[in-house]
XYZ file of C-alpha atoms in Angstrom:
576
model
C 0.000 0.000 0.000
C 1.176 3.494 -0.827
C 0.652 6.490 1.425
C 1.356 10.166 0.913
C 3.918 11.452 3.429
C 4.824 15.121 3.886
C 8.570 15.600 4.216
C 10.462 18.175 6.271
C 10.517 20.481 3.284
C 6.709 20.491 3.206
C 6.483 18.519 -0.028
C 4.576 15.242 -0.355
C 6.318 12.030 -1.259
C 5.103 8.482 -1.814
C 5.904 5.835 0.756
C 4.591 2.601 2.208
C 1.889 2.702 4.841
C 4.129 1.206 7.545
C 6.537 4.124 7.155
C 3.673 6.590 7.267
C 2.367 5.291 10.582
C 5.893 5.068 11.997
C 6.351 8.749 11.129
C 3.028 9.648 12.768
C 3.958 7.846 15.999
C 7.370 9.508 16.038
C 5.910 12.967 15.454
C 2.998 12.633 17.903
C 3.505 9.664 20.275
C 0.609 10.677 22.539
C -2.136 10.647 19.918
C -5.070 8.424 20.962
C -5.340 5.040 19.231
C -8.261 2.749 18.420
C -8.340 -1.035 18.819
C -10.890 -3.058 16.835
C -12.975 -2.446 13.771
C -14.231 0.948 12.639
C -17.771 -0.136 11.793
C -19.486 1.830 9.022
C -23.032 2.558 10.177
C -24.534 2.419 6.697
C -24.420 0.439 3.428
C -25.278 -2.850 5.156
C -27.269 -4.006 2.149
C -24.102 -4.283 0.072
C -23.207 -7.493 1.933
C -26.083 -9.234 0.109
C -27.442 -7.273 -2.881
C -26.819 -8.868 -6.312
C -26.069 -12.282 -4.851
C -24.910 -13.824 -8.105
C -21.983 -11.405 -8.491
C -20.856 -12.273 -4.978
C -21.142 -15.990 -5.663
C -19.170 -15.702 -8.903
C -16.503 -13.678 -7.143
C -16.098 -16.236 -4.336
C -16.067 -19.213 -6.710
C -13.615 -17.656 -9.150
C -11.228 -16.509 -6.423
C -10.994 -20.093 -5.213
C -10.826 -21.547 -8.714
C -7.920 -19.262 -9.616
C -6.186 -20.211 -6.374
C -6.373 -23.902 -7.258
C -5.368 -23.336 -10.887
C -2.209 -21.584 -9.702
C -1.461 -24.164 -7.022
C -1.954 -27.262 -9.185
C -0.212 -25.600 -12.129
C 2.881 -24.940 -9.995
C 2.871 -28.498 -8.614
C 2.470 -30.042 -12.070
C 5.382 -27.969 -13.362
C 7.516 -29.102 -10.416
C 6.798 -32.709 -11.369
C 8.009 -32.132 -14.909
C 4.876 -31.288 -16.906
C 4.800 -27.897 -18.591
C 1.534 -26.162 -17.644
C 1.012 -22.642 -18.997
C -0.195 -20.600 -16.044
C 0.544 -17.239 -17.692
C -3.088 -16.897 -18.848
C -4.175 -16.712 -15.201
C -2.743 -13.210 -14.875
C -5.315 -11.695 -17.235
C -8.069 -13.649 -15.459
C -6.939 -12.239 -12.097
C -6.888 -8.710 -13.532
C -10.437 -9.163 -14.818
C -11.556 -10.466 -11.420
C -9.941 -7.563 -9.584
C -11.678 -5.110 -11.915
C -15.016 -6.745 -11.046
C -14.297 -6.139 -7.356
C -14.503 -2.390 -7.918
C -17.350 -0.531 -6.321
C -20.074 -0.401 -7.217
C -19.822 -3.762 -9.011
C -19.113 -6.277 -6.245
C -21.207 -4.438 -3.593
C -24.230 -4.836 -5.864
C -24.966 -1.136 -6.234
C -24.536 -0.690 -9.999
C -27.143 -0.526 -12.741
C -28.426 -3.712 -14.349
C -26.311 -3.479 -17.505
C -23.167 -3.749 -15.378
C -24.205 -7.181 -14.113
C -25.022 -8.417 -17.590
C -21.474 -7.559 -18.643
C -19.985 -8.867 -15.393
C -21.670 -12.251 -15.882
C -19.931 -12.595 -19.260
C -16.585 -11.616 -17.737
C -16.992 -14.072 -14.851
C -17.796 -16.850 -17.316
C -14.556 -16.058 -19.130
C -12.567 -16.086 -15.888
C -14.086 -19.432 -14.974
C -13.275 -20.931 -18.366
C -9.647 -19.766 -18.224
C -9.046 -20.966 -14.663
C -10.880 -24.257 -15.230
C -8.779 -24.973 -18.313
C -5.492 -24.471 -16.463
C -6.633 -26.425 -13.430
C -7.922 -29.329 -15.521
C -4.682 -29.547 -17.494
C -2.690 -29.594 -14.254
C -4.909 -32.254 -12.667
C -4.594 -34.466 -15.742
C -0.827 -34.134 -15.539
C -0.754 -34.999 -11.843
C -2.982 -38.042 -12.472
C -1.263 -39.269 -15.616
C 0.383 -42.271 -13.957
C -2.842 -43.596 -12.406
C -4.604 -46.529 -14.030
C -8.084 -46.441 -15.617
C -9.624 -48.179 -12.584
C -8.294 -45.504 -10.229
C -9.943 -42.302 -9.082
C -7.390 -39.654 -8.133
C -8.499 -37.205 -5.435
C -6.813 -33.804 -5.053
C -6.698 -31.811 -1.808
C -5.660 -28.161 -2.174
C -5.834 -27.472 1.565
C -2.711 -27.744 3.723
C -4.094 -30.340 6.163
C -5.137 -33.990 5.699
C -8.834 -34.223 4.888
C -11.630 -36.709 5.423
C -14.253 -35.075 3.303
C -16.734 -35.459 0.475
C -15.753 -35.868 -3.162
C -17.890 -35.760 -6.299
C -16.607 -37.582 -9.361
C -17.964 -37.801 -12.890
C -16.744 -41.012 -14.528
C -17.377 -42.743 -17.869
C -20.326 -45.107 -17.670
C -18.085 -47.948 -18.928
C -16.286 -47.913 -15.584
C -19.407 -48.794 -13.623
C -21.885 -50.505 -15.938
C -20.687 -54.005 -15.048
C -20.970 -53.337 -11.330
C -24.293 -53.252 -9.489
C -22.814 -51.573 -6.430
C -19.542 -49.641 -6.196
C -16.882 -49.220 -3.551
C -13.412 -47.711 -3.339
C -10.275 -49.041 -1.700
C -7.984 -46.569 0.075
C -4.220 -46.831 0.520
C -4.620 -48.371 3.991
C -6.849 -51.105 2.573
C -10.095 -49.614 3.908
C -13.143 -50.109 1.692
C -15.470 -47.096 1.537
C -18.946 -46.851 -0.030
C -19.870 -44.950 -3.173
C -23.243 -43.283 -3.697
C -24.539 -42.731 -7.208
C -26.034 -39.277 -7.690
C -27.129 -39.590 -11.295
C -26.248 -40.913 -14.731
C -26.766 -40.321 -18.420
C -25.804 -42.542 -21.373
C -22.152 -41.463 -21.183
C -21.322 -40.488 -17.595
C -22.143 -41.310 -13.975
C -21.863 -38.887 -11.064
C -20.582 -40.446 -7.843
C -20.209 -39.265 -4.240
C -17.790 -40.752 -1.705
C -15.932 -39.805 1.460
C -12.230 -40.728 1.499
C -10.229 -40.286 4.691
C -6.712 -39.030 5.253
C -6.140 -37.384 1.871
C -2.762 -35.651 2.423
C -2.545 -31.881 2.714
C -1.738 -30.283 -0.659
C -1.650 -33.832 -1.937
C -3.289 -36.579 -3.926
C -4.807 -39.957 -3.171
C -5.379 -42.725 -5.679
C -8.379 -44.928 -4.873
C -9.097 -48.247 -6.542
C -12.611 -48.664 -7.945
C -14.219 -51.981 -6.985
C -17.486 -53.824 -7.183
C -18.922 -53.868 -3.664
C -19.465 -57.439 -2.500
C -21.317 -56.705 0.726
C -23.267 -53.611 1.814
C -21.134 -51.201 3.847
C -22.748 -50.152 7.096
C -24.005 -46.566 7.272
C -25.280 -44.559 10.230
C -27.812 -42.650 8.092
C -31.551 -42.806 8.738
C -34.044 -40.536 6.987
C -37.774 -39.812 6.755
C -39.821 -36.695 6.065
C -39.907 -35.948 9.796
C -36.414 -36.932 10.973
C -32.809 -37.430 9.887
C -30.048 -39.171 11.849
C -26.374 -40.063 11.502
C -23.563 -40.993 13.882
C -23.324 -37.348 15.019
C -26.851 -35.925 15.180
C -30.518 -36.701 15.568
C -32.657 -34.081 13.805
C -36.427 -33.635 13.907
C -38.358 -31.509 11.395
C -41.486 -29.591 12.322
C -43.540 -30.254 9.188
C -42.948 -26.718 7.915
C -39.369 -27.255 6.832
C -37.791 -26.060 10.090
C -35.747 -27.977 12.653
C -37.651 -28.459 15.909
C -34.916 -30.553 17.549
C -31.222 -31.128 16.942
C -29.469 -33.458 19.378
C -25.676 -33.762 19.284
C -25.056 -37.424 20.120
C -21.292 -36.909 20.558
C -21.617 -34.563 23.509
C -25.180 -35.162 24.738
C -26.223 -31.603 23.841
C -29.545 -30.214 22.684
C -28.509 -27.643 20.084
C -31.930 -26.000 19.575
C -33.692 -24.510 22.622
C -37.084 -26.077 23.489
C -39.975 -24.484 21.621
C -37.697 -22.859 19.012
C -37.224 -23.539 15.306
C -33.813 -23.658 13.652
C -33.270 -23.062 9.952
C -36.246 -20.746 10.191
C -36.454 -19.069 6.779
C -37.706 -15.558 7.490
C -39.135 -13.029 5.021
C -39.067 -9.336 5.974
C -40.051 -6.042 4.433
C -36.915 -4.546 2.882
C -37.746 -1.006 1.875
C -38.795 1.242 0.333
C -35.407 2.772 0.913
C -33.377 5.574 -0.594
C -30.246 3.963 -2.038
C -32.030 0.612 -1.777
C -29.109 -1.495 -3.024
C -26.855 0.010 -0.364
C -29.018 0.191 2.729
C -31.132 -1.889 5.114
C -33.701 -0.409 7.493
C -32.825 -0.746 11.192
C -36.462 -1.757 11.729
C -36.657 -4.322 8.914
C -37.700 -7.164 11.235
C -40.749 -5.272 12.537
C -42.719 -6.563 9.553
C -42.409 -10.239 8.696
C -44.196 -11.955 5.824
C -45.566 -15.505 5.806
C -44.761 -18.166 3.217
C -47.651 -19.306 1.067
C -49.555 -22.470 1.874
C -48.638 -25.656 0.050
C -45.166 -26.495 1.385
C -43.968 -29.966 0.344
C -41.413 -32.290 1.963
C -40.047 -35.534 0.540
C -37.071 -37.829 1.060
C -34.511 -37.193 -1.676
C -31.591 -39.500 -0.804
C -31.075 -42.399 1.590
C -27.318 -42.909 1.647
C -24.922 -44.621 2.229
C -22.742 -41.474 1.982
C -25.440 -38.881 2.590
C -29.157 -38.654 3.246
C -31.368 -35.687 2.475
C -34.868 -34.274 2.600
C -36.080 -31.737 0.049
C -38.365 -28.943 1.213
C -40.146 -26.787 -1.396
C -41.941 -23.589 -0.419
C -43.389 -20.583 -2.216
C -43.823 -16.898 -1.616
C -46.013 -15.334 -4.304
C -44.059 -15.876 -7.548
C -40.869 -17.048 -5.808
C -40.038 -20.744 -5.337
C -37.424 -22.037 -2.905
C -36.236 -25.677 -2.946
C -33.874 -26.679 -0.165
C -32.083 -29.975 0.495
C -31.394 -30.602 4.188
C -28.419 -32.974 4.219
C -26.691 -35.193 6.784
C -23.523 -37.151 6.010
C -22.370 -40.483 7.334
C -18.825 -39.309 8.090
C -18.865 -35.478 8.181
C -20.251 -33.613 11.250
C -21.618 -30.762 9.165
C -25.276 -30.148 8.299
C -25.686 -28.657 4.825
C -28.590 -26.667 3.434
C -28.278 -26.720 -0.357
C -30.661 -24.046 -1.579
C -32.009 -23.191 -5.029
C -34.307 -20.207 -5.404
C -36.229 -18.691 -8.266
C -36.472 -15.254 -6.648
C -39.123 -12.814 -7.830
C -39.833 -10.805 -4.669
C -39.311 -7.033 -4.539
C -38.505 -5.096 -1.366
C -38.250 -8.387 0.547
C -35.313 -9.767 2.535
C -34.750 -13.491 3.188
C -32.816 -14.666 6.251
C -32.063 -18.090 7.775
C -32.310 -18.039 11.581
C -30.763 -20.517 14.022
C -31.626 -20.118 17.706
C -29.052 -22.191 19.612
C -28.595 -23.260 23.222
C -25.510 -21.094 23.700
C -25.015 -18.136 26.030
C -22.248 -15.717 25.162
C -21.934 -11.922 25.135
C -19.683 -12.108 22.053
C -19.868 -13.788 18.650
C -16.897 -14.290 16.337
C -16.869 -13.614 12.597
C -14.289 -14.436 9.953
C -12.690 -11.467 8.221
C -9.789 -11.444 5.784
C -6.962 -13.569 7.225
C -8.446 -13.522 10.710
C -11.498 -13.058 12.905
C -13.255 -10.298 14.824
C -15.538 -10.409 17.861
C -18.758 -8.437 18.128
C -21.370 -8.073 20.860
C -24.492 -10.240 20.866
C -26.446 -7.558 22.736
C -27.506 -3.980 22.058
C -26.398 -2.200 25.236
C -25.068 0.907 23.534
C -26.009 2.994 20.527
C -22.940 1.677 18.717
C -24.040 -1.914 19.323
C -27.583 -1.090 18.211
C -26.168 -0.037 14.857
C -24.608 -3.468 14.319
C -27.926 -5.063 13.404
C -26.304 -6.338 10.198
C -22.585 -7.055 9.987
C -20.217 -8.496 7.413
C -18.243 -11.726 7.565
C -16.563 -14.063 5.131
C -17.020 -17.825 5.373
C -18.314 -18.235 8.920
C -19.696 -16.822 12.140
C -19.542 -18.585 15.497
C -21.269 -18.468 18.866
C -19.527 -20.401 21.641
C -19.668 -20.755 25.392
C -17.271 -22.696 27.633
C -16.862 -26.160 26.139
C -19.315 -25.990 23.239
C -20.313 -23.853 20.289
C -22.106 -23.594 16.952
C -20.754 -22.159 13.705
C -22.809 -20.995 10.731
C -20.862 -21.414 7.485
C -21.624 -20.237 3.949
C -20.288 -20.612 0.411
C -21.066 -17.129 -0.986
C -22.904 -14.905 1.540
C -21.593 -11.996 3.621
C -24.400 -10.545 5.787
C -24.899 -11.859 9.342
C -26.525 -10.823 12.570
C -26.304 -12.495 15.983
C -28.587 -11.230 18.748
C -28.389 -13.033 22.097
C -28.595 -16.725 21.105
C -30.042 -16.351 17.579
C -27.650 -16.546 14.614
C -28.923 -15.321 11.251
C -27.496 -15.303 7.753
C -28.949 -12.980 5.103
C -29.638 -14.925 1.914
C -31.383 -12.593 -0.575
C -32.751 -9.096 -0.976
C -35.106 -7.401 -3.428
C -33.686 -3.922 -3.957
C -35.259 -1.895 -6.786
C -32.719 0.915 -7.195
C -30.488 1.500 -9.097
C -31.336 -1.861 -10.738
C -35.107 -2.521 -10.705
C -34.453 -6.227 -11.367
C -31.667 -6.774 -8.833
C -31.521 -10.454 -7.795
C -34.560 -11.425 -9.880
C -33.919 -14.911 -11.220
C -32.308 -18.169 -10.164
C -29.857 -18.516 -7.292
C -27.970 -21.438 -5.806
C -26.057 -21.346 -2.543
C -25.107 -23.489 0.437
C -24.955 -22.691 4.112
C -24.066 -25.127 6.869
C -24.463 -25.633 10.600
C -21.452 -26.911 12.518
C -22.002 -27.781 16.197
C -18.627 -28.425 17.819
C -16.713 -28.927 21.028
C -14.915 -25.957 22.577
C -14.773 -22.644 20.733
C -14.280 -22.042 17.001
C -10.591 -22.828 17.296
C -11.107 -26.153 19.067
C -14.018 -27.098 16.809
C -12.129 -26.698 13.529
C -14.452 -23.998 12.195
C -11.762 -22.444 9.993
C -10.985 -25.774 8.343
C -14.617 -26.833 7.873
C -15.451 -23.472 6.292
C -12.531 -23.783 3.891
C -13.631 -27.326 3.038
C -17.184 -26.218 2.282
C -15.840 -23.558 -0.061
C -13.006 -25.544 -1.665
C -14.190 -29.161 -2.020
C -11.713 -31.814 -3.081
C -11.625 -32.547 -6.794
C -11.271 -35.822 -8.652
C -9.915 -37.161 -11.946
C -10.073 -40.596 -13.555
C -6.713 -42.232 -14.187
C -5.726 -42.548 -17.828
C -2.277 -44.096 -17.558
C -0.955 -47.572 -16.894
C -0.761 -47.438 -13.110
C -0.537 -50.487 -10.877
C -4.187 -50.219 -9.888
C -3.171 -50.088 -6.226
C -4.405 -47.314 -3.944
C -1.797 -44.731 -2.908
C -1.252 -41.387 -1.162
C 1.246 -38.646 -1.981
C 1.840 -35.346 -0.211
C 3.077 -32.641 -2.570
C 3.582 -29.940 0.067
C 3.047 -30.382 3.816
C 2.451 -27.633 6.380
C 2.900 -28.264 10.099
C 2.065 -25.676 12.719
C -0.464 -22.837 13.121
C -0.666 -21.677 9.503
C -2.761 -22.258 6.396
C -1.382 -22.187 2.862
C -3.398 -19.465 1.153
C -1.516 -19.351 -2.143
C 1.153 -21.164 -4.120
C 1.703 -19.205 -7.326
C 4.301 -18.133 -9.877
C 6.082 -14.943 -8.865
C 4.754 -11.866 -10.636
C 8.143 -11.211 -12.232
C 8.466 -14.850 -13.333
C 11.393 -15.560 -11.004
C 10.512 -18.424 -8.659
C 7.328 -19.384 -6.836
C 5.486 -17.480 -4.100
C 4.087 -19.326 -1.083
C 1.729 -17.292 1.097
C 0.532 -18.557 4.478
C -1.449 -17.015 7.312
C -2.080 -17.647 11.007
C -5.891 -18.038 11.395
C -6.432 -18.400 15.170
C -4.990 -15.271 16.747
C -2.068 -17.253 18.180
C 1.602 -17.742 17.521
C 4.077 -20.538 16.996
C 6.524 -22.317 14.734
C 5.608 -23.445 11.207
C 7.391 -25.954 8.984
C 6.754 -26.370 5.251
C 8.001 -29.514 3.498
C 8.193 -29.347 -0.312
C 8.725 -32.116 -2.907
C 12.181 -30.780 -3.822
C 15.489 -32.122 -2.470
C 16.797 -28.594 -2.047
C 15.211 -25.169 -2.113
C 16.241 -21.548 -1.788
C 13.897 -19.357 0.258
C 13.718 -15.563 0.468
C 11.080 -13.933 2.727
C 9.132 -11.196 0.960
C 6.301 -8.761 1.555
C 2.862 -8.869 -0.059
C 4.083 -7.229 -3.271
C 6.872 -9.818 -3.472
C 9.777 -7.542 -2.506
C 12.553 -9.233 -0.528
C 12.632 -8.663 3.246
C 16.068 -9.101 4.795
C 14.930 -8.684 8.417
C 12.756 -11.852 8.546
C 14.218 -15.074 9.922
C 13.700 -18.282 7.979
C 15.359 -21.671 8.473
C 15.994 -23.889 5.433
C 16.888 -27.584 5.636
C 16.940 -29.711 2.485
C 13.576 -29.357 0.770
C 11.797 -27.656 3.673
C 11.780 -24.350 5.512
C 10.584 -23.066 8.878
C 9.527 -19.738 10.325
C 7.470 -18.280 13.165
C 4.094 -16.544 13.071
C 2.329 -14.070 15.328
C -1.463 -13.587 15.696
C -3.226 -13.299 12.310
C 0.083 -12.703 10.563
C 0.406 -13.188 6.810
C 3.809 -14.451 5.650
C 5.072 -14.665 2.044
C 8.159 -16.420 0.684
C 9.835 -16.630 -2.717
C 10.980 -20.184 -3.438
C 13.356 -21.697 -5.976
C 13.302 -25.487 -6.279
C 16.482 -27.386 -7.126
């Protein structure tokens, strides 16, 4: 960041922001300081308006991240992947983050053009990522599914795979064998004459690594904990009861013997409120929006959609005037996350849609993810400042925890939250009419998730689960002449309190940049092991300039460093 600094001669000069603030402290050491966020008491609607632009932005940011990461790894393994095209895609994405585009406060024509640009970004990033994945899977055999994990920790998570129908047509029931010999079930999601979509849940896929799984015909049924009906769902983690109107009347956490929903309350309560009329409608939300709530139309339907063995789900369909909302409430056999996969044909004007979760948690503070960290905010309205925080922004999650237990509310493309006392709410859609009279009219798809957990958000793995919701593992079918045996391979391992946020070519073409951050507000030692026998490491700042005053320890193909709370660290690497 650049800052204007006035020199002793009275003239202005350009400098970095750190130098500017150092100069201010030196010149006036007794100036008052502020700790915490400077909350803007307006423009709260921009967290939600024009939901599709926000979804495209989130998805393309993550897609570009993986295209860079897998492209770098494929190149390190000897396959030439052209990642240069990603630069223009990043520049296009950054342009689309300009206000008033990403906040949702532009005219309608802007979003028509932005949709075309986002489609181009997606195509470019998908092409690079797919080429890199094919290269990384080229040694696997045709009966192997190769799973890729872009996160820097081992994962036991869900994977979707689309495979040629020839691979499965001779098998009535499928299974996969992992590297440790474990047989895991496969659930078929759908098929056409050429392809079959599968869902499975491998365990222990290495961080920034790959796992080859052998496709088998299942001989015996594999036991699953899933039970489902139109009134209840159950797995090894939870017992959930539905109230007949699509809400959750009871959620019992079997692991810890906890009732998550207070008696007499409804969780996943989809609430419709008046949202206007308002001057600068796309920007603003009334402080009194929840004084007028609308009812859904009669005629709600509920039916069992899936029965496992990997997941079970119930589909709830409801209507409000010309709008139709279809939501799949999903439990998994092996993942302690409850997903709400939501598809909406939204036609409402001056209406806001929120999902509310009253939970049996008492805490004066809630925690929200922000860029490379987290911030706490009050769950009460004691002061005028707190009253103004009736709608706040967050990234992938918000959390409410008391001593020993908590609940996180995750999302894959939403940014508006509010937590009052023990009720957590996520804003899903709005119906602003100015400056775009048709803002958000049309079809939307998004996912939000409930994550009950032990301890607070750090103990419960909220950061990791939110990343996993947003960046699911990917899969490719082997096309080489592999042994057909299951295998695991770690391409880059991170140990310690840090998450790998980026692995990318350096902007000047000289080396590779690894960027990591500390997500918990703590400190400690971090070690990064790479696939190279030897590496050269130079610490750098966020614009990739070398920093000589940062300690880093290099041994063979790995390097170590220390982190402080919420610190972001970048390194330039050369592999030998």
